[in-house]
Tab-separated table of C-alpha atoms in Angstrom:
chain	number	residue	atom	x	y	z
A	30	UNK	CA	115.577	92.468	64.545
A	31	UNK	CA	113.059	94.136	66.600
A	32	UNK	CA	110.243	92.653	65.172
A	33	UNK	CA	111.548	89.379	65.929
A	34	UNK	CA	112.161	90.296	68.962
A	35	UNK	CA	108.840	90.752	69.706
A	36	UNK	CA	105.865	89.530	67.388
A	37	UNK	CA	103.402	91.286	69.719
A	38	UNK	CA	104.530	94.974	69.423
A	39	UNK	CA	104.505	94.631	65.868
A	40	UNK	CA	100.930	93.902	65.881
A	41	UNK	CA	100.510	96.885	68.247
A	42	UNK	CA	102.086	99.674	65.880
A	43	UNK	CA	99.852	98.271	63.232
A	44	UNK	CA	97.114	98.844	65.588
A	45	UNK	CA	98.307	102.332	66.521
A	46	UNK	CA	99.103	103.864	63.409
A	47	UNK	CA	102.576	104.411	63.681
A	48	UNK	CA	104.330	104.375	60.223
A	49	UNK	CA	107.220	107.028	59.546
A	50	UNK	CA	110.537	105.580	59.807
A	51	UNK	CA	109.537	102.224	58.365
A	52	UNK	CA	110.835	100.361	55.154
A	53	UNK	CA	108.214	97.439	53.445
A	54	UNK	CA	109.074	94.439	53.625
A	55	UNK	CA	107.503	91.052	52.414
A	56	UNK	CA	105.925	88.365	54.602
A	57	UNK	CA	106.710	85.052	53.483
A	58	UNK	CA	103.887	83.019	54.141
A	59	UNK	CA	101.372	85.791	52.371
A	60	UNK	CA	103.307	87.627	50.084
A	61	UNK	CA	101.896	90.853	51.188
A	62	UNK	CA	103.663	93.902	52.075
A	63	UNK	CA	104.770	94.872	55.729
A	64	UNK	CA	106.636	97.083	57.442
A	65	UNK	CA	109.315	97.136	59.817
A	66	UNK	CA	111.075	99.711	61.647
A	67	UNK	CA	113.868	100.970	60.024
A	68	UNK	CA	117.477	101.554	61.896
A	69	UNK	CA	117.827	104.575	62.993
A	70	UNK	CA	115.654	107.471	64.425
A	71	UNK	CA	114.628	108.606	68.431
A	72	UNK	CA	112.275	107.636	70.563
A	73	UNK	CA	111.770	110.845	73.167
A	74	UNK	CA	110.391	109.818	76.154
A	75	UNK	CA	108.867	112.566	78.934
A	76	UNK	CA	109.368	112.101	82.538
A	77	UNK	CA	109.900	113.653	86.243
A	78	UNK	CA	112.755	113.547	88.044
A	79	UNK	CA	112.338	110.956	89.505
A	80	UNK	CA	111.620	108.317	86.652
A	81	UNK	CA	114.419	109.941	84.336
A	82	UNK	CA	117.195	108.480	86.602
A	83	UNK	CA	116.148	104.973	86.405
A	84	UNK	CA	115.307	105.091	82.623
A	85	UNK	CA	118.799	105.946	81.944
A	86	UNK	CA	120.837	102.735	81.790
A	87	UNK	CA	117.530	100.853	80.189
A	88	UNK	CA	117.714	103.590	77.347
A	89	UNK	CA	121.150	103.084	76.753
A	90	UNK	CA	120.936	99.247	76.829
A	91	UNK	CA	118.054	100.028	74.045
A	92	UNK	CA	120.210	102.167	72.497
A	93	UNK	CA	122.760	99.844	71.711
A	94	UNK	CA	120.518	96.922	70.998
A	95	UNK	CA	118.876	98.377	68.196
A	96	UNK	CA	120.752	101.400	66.824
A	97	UNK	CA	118.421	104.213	67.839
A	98	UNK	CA	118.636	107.219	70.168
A	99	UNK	CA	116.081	107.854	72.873
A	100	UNK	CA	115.920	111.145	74.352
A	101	UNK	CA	114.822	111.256	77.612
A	102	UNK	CA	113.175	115.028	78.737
A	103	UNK	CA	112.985	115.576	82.146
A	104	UNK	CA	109.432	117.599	83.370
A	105	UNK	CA	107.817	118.523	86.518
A	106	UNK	CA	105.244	115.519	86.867
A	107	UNK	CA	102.189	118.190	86.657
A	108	UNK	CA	103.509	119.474	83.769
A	109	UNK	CA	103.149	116.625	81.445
A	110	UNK	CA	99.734	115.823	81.583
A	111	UNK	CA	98.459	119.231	80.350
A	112	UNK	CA	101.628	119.597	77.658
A	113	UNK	CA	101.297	116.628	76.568
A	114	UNK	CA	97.529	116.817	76.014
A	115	UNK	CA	98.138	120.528	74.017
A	116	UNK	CA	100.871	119.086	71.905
A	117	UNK	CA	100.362	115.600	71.179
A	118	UNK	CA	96.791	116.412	68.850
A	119	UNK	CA	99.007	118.227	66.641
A	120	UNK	CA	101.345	115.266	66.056
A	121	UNK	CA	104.414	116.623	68.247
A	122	UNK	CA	105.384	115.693	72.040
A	123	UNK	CA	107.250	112.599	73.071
A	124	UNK	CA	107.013	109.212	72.080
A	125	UNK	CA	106.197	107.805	75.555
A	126	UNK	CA	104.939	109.701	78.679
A	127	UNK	CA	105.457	108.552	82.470
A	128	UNK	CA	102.179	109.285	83.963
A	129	UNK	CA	99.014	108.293	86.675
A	130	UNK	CA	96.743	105.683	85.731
A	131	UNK	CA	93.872	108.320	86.518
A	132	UNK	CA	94.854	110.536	83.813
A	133	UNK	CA	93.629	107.480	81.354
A	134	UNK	CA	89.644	108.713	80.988
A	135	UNK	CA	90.959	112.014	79.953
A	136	UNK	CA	93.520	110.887	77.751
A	137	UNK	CA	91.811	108.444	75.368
A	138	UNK	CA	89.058	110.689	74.938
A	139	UNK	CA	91.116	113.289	73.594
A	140	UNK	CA	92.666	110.931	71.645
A	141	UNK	CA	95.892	111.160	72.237
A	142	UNK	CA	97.481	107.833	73.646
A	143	UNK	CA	97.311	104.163	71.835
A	144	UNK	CA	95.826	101.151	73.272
A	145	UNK	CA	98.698	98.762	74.304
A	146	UNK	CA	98.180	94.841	74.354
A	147	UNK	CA	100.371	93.582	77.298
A	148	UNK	CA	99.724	89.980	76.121
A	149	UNK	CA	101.896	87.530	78.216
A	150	UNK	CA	103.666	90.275	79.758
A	151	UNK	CA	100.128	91.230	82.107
A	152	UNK	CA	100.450	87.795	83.990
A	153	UNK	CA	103.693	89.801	85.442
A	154	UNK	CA	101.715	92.485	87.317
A	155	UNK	CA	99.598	92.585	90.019
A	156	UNK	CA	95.844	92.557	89.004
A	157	UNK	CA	94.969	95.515	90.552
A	158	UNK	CA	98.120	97.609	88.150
A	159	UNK	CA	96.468	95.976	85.209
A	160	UNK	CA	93.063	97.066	85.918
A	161	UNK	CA	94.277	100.519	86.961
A	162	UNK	CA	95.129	101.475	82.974
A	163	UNK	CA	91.655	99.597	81.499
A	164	UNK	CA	89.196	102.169	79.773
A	165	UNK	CA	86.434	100.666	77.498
A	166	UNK	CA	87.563	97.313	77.595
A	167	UNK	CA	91.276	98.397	76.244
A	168	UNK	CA	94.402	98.518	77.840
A	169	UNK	CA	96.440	102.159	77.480
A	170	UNK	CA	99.502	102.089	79.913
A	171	UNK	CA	102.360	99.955	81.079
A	172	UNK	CA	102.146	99.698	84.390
A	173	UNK	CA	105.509	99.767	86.941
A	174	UNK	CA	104.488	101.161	90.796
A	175	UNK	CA	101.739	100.901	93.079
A	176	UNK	CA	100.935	103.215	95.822
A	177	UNK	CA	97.615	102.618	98.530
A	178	UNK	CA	97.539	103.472	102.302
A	179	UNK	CA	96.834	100.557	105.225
A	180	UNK	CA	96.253	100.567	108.704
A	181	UNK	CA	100.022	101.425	110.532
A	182	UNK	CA	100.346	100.173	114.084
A	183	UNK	CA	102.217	101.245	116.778
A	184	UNK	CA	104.176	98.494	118.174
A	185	UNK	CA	105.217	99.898	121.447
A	186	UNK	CA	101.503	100.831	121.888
A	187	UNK	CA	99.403	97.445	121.121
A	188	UNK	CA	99.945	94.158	118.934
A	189	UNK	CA	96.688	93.754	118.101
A	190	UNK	CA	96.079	92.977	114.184
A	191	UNK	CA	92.539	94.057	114.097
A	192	UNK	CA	90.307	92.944	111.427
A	193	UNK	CA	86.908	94.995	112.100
A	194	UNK	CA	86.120	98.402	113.146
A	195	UNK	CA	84.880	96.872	116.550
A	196	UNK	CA	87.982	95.307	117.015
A	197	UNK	CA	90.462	98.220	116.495
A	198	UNK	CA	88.618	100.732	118.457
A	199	UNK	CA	88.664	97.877	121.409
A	200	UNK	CA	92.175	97.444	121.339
A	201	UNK	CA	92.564	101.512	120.550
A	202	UNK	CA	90.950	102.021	123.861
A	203	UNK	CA	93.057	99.283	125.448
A	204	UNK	CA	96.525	101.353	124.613
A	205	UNK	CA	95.443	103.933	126.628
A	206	UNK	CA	96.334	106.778	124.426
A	207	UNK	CA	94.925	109.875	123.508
A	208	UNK	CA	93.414	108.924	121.001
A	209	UNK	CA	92.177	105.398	119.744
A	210	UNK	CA	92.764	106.151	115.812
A	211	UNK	CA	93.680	108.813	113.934
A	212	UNK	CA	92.058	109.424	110.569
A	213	UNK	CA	93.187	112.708	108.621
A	214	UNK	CA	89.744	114.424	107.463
A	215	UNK	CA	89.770	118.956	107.704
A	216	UNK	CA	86.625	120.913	107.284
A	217	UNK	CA	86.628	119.669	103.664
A	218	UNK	CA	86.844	116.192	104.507
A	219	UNK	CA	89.415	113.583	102.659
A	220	UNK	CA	87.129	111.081	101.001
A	221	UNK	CA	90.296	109.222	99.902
A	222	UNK	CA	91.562	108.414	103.338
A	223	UNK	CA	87.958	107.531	104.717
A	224	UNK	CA	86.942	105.589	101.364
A	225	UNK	CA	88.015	101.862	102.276
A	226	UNK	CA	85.527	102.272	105.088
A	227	UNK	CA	83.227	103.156	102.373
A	228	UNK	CA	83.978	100.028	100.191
A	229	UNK	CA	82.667	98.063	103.490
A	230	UNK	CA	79.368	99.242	103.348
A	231	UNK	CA	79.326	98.360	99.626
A	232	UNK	CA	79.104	101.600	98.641
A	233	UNK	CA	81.768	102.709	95.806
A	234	UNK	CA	82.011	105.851	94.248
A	235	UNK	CA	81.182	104.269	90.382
A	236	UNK	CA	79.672	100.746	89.396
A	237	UNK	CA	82.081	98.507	87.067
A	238	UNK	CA	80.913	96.335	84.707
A	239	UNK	CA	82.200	92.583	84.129
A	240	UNK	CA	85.599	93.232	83.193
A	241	UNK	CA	86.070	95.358	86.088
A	242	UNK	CA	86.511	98.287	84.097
A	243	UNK	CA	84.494	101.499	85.776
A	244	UNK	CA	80.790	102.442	84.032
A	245	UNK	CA	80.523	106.500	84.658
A	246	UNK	CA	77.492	105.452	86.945
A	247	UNK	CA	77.241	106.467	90.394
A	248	UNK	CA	77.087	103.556	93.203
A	249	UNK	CA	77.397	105.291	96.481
A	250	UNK	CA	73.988	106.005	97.227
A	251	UNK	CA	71.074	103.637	97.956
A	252	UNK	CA	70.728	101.537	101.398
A	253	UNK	CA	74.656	101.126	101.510
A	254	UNK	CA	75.244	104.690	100.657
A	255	UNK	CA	72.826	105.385	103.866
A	256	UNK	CA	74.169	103.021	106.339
A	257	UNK	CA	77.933	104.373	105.988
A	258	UNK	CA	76.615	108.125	105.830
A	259	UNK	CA	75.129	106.561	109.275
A	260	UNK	CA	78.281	105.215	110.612
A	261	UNK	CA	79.950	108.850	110.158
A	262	UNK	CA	77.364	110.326	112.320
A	263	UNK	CA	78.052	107.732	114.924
A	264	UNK	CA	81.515	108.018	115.075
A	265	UNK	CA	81.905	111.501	114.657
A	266	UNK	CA	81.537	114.694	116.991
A	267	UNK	CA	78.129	113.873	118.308
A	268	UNK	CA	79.030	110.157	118.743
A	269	UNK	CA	82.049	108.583	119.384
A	270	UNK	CA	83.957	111.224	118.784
A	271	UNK	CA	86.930	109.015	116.839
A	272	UNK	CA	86.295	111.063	113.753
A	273	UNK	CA	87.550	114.880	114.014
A	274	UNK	CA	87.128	117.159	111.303
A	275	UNK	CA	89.836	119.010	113.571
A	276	UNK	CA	92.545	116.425	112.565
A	277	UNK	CA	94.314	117.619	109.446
A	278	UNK	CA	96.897	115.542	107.441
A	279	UNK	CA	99.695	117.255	109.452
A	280	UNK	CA	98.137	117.037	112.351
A	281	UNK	CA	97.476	113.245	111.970
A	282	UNK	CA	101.242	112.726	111.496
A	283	UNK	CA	102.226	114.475	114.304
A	284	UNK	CA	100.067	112.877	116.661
A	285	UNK	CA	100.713	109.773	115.658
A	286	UNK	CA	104.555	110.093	115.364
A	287	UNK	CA	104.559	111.276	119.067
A	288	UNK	CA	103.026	107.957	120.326
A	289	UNK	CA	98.953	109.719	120.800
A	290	UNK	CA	97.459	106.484	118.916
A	291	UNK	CA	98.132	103.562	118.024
A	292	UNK	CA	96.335	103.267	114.726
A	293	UNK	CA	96.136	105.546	111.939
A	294	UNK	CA	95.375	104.986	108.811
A	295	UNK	CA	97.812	106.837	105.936
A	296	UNK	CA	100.380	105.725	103.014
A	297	UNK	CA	104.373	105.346	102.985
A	298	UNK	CA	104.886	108.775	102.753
A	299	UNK	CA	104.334	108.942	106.306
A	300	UNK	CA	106.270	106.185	107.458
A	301	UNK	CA	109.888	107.591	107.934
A	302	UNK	CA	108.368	110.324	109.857
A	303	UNK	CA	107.159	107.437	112.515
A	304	UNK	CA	110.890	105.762	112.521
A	305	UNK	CA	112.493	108.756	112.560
A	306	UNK	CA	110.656	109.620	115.653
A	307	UNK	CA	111.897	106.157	116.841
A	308	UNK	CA	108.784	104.242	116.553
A	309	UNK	CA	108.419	100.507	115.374
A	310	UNK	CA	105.543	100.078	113.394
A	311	UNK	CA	103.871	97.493	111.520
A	312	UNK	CA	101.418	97.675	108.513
A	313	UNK	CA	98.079	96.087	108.235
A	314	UNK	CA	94.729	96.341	105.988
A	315	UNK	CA	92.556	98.325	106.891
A	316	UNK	CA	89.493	97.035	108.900
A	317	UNK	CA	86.585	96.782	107.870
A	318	UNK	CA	83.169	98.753	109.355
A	319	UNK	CA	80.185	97.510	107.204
A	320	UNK	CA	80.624	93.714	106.969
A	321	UNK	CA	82.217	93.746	103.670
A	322	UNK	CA	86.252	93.953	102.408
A	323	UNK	CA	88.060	97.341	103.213
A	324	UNK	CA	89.063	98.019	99.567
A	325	UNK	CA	91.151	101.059	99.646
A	326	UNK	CA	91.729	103.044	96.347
A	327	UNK	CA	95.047	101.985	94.320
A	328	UNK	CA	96.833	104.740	92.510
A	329	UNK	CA	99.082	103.430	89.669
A	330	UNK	CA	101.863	105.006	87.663
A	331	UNK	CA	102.452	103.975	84.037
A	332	UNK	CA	103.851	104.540	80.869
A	333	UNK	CA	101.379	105.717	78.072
A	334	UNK	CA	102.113	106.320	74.008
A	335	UNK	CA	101.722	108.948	71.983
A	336	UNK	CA	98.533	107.630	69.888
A	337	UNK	CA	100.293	109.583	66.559
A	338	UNK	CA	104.021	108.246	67.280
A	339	UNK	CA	106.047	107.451	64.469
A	340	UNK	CA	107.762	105.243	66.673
A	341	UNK	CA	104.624	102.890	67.983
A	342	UNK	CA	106.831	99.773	67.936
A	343	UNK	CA	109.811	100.745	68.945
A	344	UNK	CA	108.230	102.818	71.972
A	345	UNK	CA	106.270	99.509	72.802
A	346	UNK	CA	109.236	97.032	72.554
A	347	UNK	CA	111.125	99.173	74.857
A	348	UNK	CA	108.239	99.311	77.367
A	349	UNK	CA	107.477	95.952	76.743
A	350	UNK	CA	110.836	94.119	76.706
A	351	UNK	CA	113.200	96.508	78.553
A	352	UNK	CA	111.383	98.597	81.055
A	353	UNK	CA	109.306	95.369	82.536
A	354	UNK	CA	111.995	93.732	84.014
A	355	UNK	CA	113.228	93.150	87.281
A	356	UNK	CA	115.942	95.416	87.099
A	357	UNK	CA	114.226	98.217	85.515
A	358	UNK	CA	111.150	98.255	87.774
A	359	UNK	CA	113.360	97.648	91.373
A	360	UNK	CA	115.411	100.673	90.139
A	361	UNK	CA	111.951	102.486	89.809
A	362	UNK	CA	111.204	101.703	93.288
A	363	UNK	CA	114.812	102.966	94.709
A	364	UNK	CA	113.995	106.013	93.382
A	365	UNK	CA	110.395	106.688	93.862
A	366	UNK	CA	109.571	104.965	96.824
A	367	UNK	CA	106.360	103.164	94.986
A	368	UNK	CA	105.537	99.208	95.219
A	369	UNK	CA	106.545	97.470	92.101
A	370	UNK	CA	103.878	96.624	89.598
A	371	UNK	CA	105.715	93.819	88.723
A	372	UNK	CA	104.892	90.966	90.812
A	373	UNK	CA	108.786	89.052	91.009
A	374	UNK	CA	110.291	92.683	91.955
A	375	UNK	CA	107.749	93.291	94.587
A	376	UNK	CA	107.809	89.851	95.964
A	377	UNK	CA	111.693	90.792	96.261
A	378	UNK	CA	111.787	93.689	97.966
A	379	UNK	CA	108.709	92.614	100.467
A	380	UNK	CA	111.047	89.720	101.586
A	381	UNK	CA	112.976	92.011	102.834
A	382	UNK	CA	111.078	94.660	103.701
A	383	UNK	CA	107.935	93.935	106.041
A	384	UNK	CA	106.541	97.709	105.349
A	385	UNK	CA	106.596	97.134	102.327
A	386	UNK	CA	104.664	93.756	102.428
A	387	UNK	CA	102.314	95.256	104.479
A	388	UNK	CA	101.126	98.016	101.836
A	389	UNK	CA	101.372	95.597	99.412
A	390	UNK	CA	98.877	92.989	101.036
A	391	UNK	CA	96.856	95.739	102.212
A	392	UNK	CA	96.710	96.902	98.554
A	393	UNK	CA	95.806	93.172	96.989
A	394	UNK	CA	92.319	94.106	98.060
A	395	UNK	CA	92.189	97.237	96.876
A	396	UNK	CA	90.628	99.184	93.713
A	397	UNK	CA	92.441	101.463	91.197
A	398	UNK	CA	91.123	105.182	91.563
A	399	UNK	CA	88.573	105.667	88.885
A	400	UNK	CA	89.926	107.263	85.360
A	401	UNK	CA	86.816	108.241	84.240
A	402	UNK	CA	86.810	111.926	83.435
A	403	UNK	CA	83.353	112.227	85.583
A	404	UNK	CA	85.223	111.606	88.464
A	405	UNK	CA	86.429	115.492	88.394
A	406	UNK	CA	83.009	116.217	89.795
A	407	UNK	CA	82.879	113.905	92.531
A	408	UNK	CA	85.588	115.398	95.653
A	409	UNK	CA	84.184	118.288	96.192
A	410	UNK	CA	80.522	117.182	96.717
A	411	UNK	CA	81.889	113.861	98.223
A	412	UNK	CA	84.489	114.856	100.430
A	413	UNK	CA	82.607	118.415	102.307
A	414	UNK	CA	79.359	116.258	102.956
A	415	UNK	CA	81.180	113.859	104.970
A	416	UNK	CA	83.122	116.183	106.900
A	417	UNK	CA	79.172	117.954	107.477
A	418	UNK	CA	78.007	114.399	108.736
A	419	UNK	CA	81.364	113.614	110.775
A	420	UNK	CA	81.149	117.527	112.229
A	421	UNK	CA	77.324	117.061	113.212
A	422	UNK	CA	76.527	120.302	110.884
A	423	UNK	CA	74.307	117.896	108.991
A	424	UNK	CA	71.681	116.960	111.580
A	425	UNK	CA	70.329	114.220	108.648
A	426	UNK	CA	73.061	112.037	107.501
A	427	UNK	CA	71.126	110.159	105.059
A	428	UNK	CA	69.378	113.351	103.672
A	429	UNK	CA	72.492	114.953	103.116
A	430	UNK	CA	73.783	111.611	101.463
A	431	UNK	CA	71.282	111.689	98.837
A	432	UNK	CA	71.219	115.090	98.371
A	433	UNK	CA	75.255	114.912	97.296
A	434	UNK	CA	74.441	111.711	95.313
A	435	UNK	CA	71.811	114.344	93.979
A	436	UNK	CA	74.528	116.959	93.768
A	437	UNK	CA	77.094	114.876	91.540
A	438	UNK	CA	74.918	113.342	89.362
A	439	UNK	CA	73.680	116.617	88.263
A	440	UNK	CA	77.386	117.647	87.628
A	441	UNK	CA	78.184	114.774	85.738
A	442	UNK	CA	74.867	114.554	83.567
């Protein structure tokens, strides 16, 4: 029945290598011998608290379709990476994980989670949730919410829907607030925040290659690299003064949620802080400061499968067929506060929900965060020289550019 159901995730557990629980079976047109799942068994799926909820009813719908029992084992989200990676070598752990797209580089090269073809089912997502889970030209996760920060204006402040950097600090300066944009950084910087501004100088972290998937070579330096290390200098303590290596995360919030600014630049976590505080806000993309598209980074969440499940089919049909539906992945959002992957469910909920259409237009231009396991060595180096550059403590911006370029490429190899 399930293999009927679904012609596609078939092919997958062939793929995959799942084959316990399975009876042969003979294909008509060849005569050869198949296999198809067998009644019966579990399918034990790991996943936070805030995923388990939602994957209830779909498991028992599951459940009753095809006569099998899926246990669903609720973990503290950082715990399942690393268990998962210690158990699943030695053929035990879950079926089916809930995880981050970034965990992917790490994953496949230990070997541990199956490619999954989404066939029709990708033309359901956004691009940019597709992308997210692509390593090597494969596909290893089944996308269901989105998460990227935008520009969030204060309504009572300005109505300006600025489109450059020009333009924002014009109209920042026209509010007559403290401060004309707020931009969490700390003495260690926050490359993540600051890294659409980045993208506009044409400078990302890692080059991709035709399919868009990321090549573990280093793109952030060279003339583009130089011209935004540039633009920190000029906007930072010895310039402008907009950037602050003073304004923390918290301190952002708080400024902002007590009317200071009237731009800041953060995700939806931040945004009942502003309504609570009784502010009307609206949310826009981010502008952009070196001529090109302010492509902020995407983060992704996913389901990924054991690569040595027994159950490779039936753990694909249920991702597949149950989980990406409209149902399933607006539950997911009522519960975790992320953007549908699925394109119908977050078309639903933006029509209602202007905040949430804004993240999700200003995430359409975005970038998933890179999954390659290189990418480990690249905050640290990335993050402190830009808070040196926005500080002034690096009197040569484009020396100390380079030399962090320098830095991470000798950490990566």
């Amino acid at each position: 029945m399930i293999a009927a159901a679904s012609g596609l995730t078939l092919a997958l557990a062939a793929c995959s290598g799942g084959g316990g629980g399975e009876d042969p079976t003979t294909d008509d047109a060849t005569g050869e011998e198949t296999s198809a799942p067998a009644a019966g068994g579990t399918l034990t799926i790991w996943a936070d608290e805030l995923r388990a909820g939602p994957l209830a009813d779909v498991a028992a719908q599951f459940e009753a379709d095809n006569g099998i029992t899926i246990e669903i084992v609720q973990k503290n989200f950082d715990d399942i990476r690393p268990e998962f990676l210690a158990q699943a070598p030695t053929g035990e752990g879950p079926d089916i994980i809930v995880g981050a797209h970034d965990w992917t580089g790490e994953l496949v090269s230990s070997g541990v989670v199956a490619p999954i073809d989404l066939g029709a089912t990708a033309d359901g997502f956004a691009e940019v949730a597709v992308n997210a889970f692509s390593y090597e030209g494969a596909n290893y996760g089944v996308p269901y919410g989105i998460e990227n920060i935008a520009l969030v204006r204060n309504d009572g402040m300005t109505d300006a829907s600025p489109t450059t950097w020009d333009e924002m600090v014009e109209a920042g300066e026209a509010a007559g607030g403290e401060h004309v944009f707020l931009l969490q950084q700390g003495d260690a910087g926050d490359a993540y925040h600051m890294y659409p501004f980045q993208t506009s100088f044409g400078a990302p972290v890692f080059a991709t290659d035709e399919s868009g998937s990321y090549l573990p070579e280093l793109a952030l330096g060279g003339e583009a690299g130089a011209a935004f290390a540039n633009w920190l200098a000029e906007n930072g303590s010895n310039g402008s003064g907009i950037l602050d290596t003073a304004i923390t995360a918290d301190i952002a919030k708080e400024k902002f949620a007590n009317g200071e600014a009237p731009f800041i630049v953060t995700g939806p976590w931040n945004i009942s802080a502003f309504t609570d505080a009784g502010l009307e806000v609206s949310v826009l993309p981010v502008p952009s400061a070196g001529g090109e598209t302010a492509a902020p980074f995407v983060g992704v969440q996913g389901f990924f499968v054991n690569a040595q499940s027994e159950n490779a089919l039936l753990a694909n049909t249920f991702l597949l067929d149950y989980v990406s539906t409209l149902e399933v992945h607006t539950a997911l959002y009522e519960s975790g506060g992320r953007i549908p992957a699925l394109t119908e469910a977050a078309d639903a909920i933006a029509a209602d929900d202007p905040i949430v259409e804004g993240f999700a237009a200003a995430g359409e231009v975005g970038v998933p965060m890179p999954s390659l396991r290189q990418m480990g060595a690249v905050w640290d180096f990335w993050g402190t020289t830009q808070a040196d550059i926005i500080s002034g403590d690096a009197s040569d911006p484009e020396a100390a550019w380079q030399t962090m370029v320098d830095n991470i490429q000798g950490a990566i190899g």
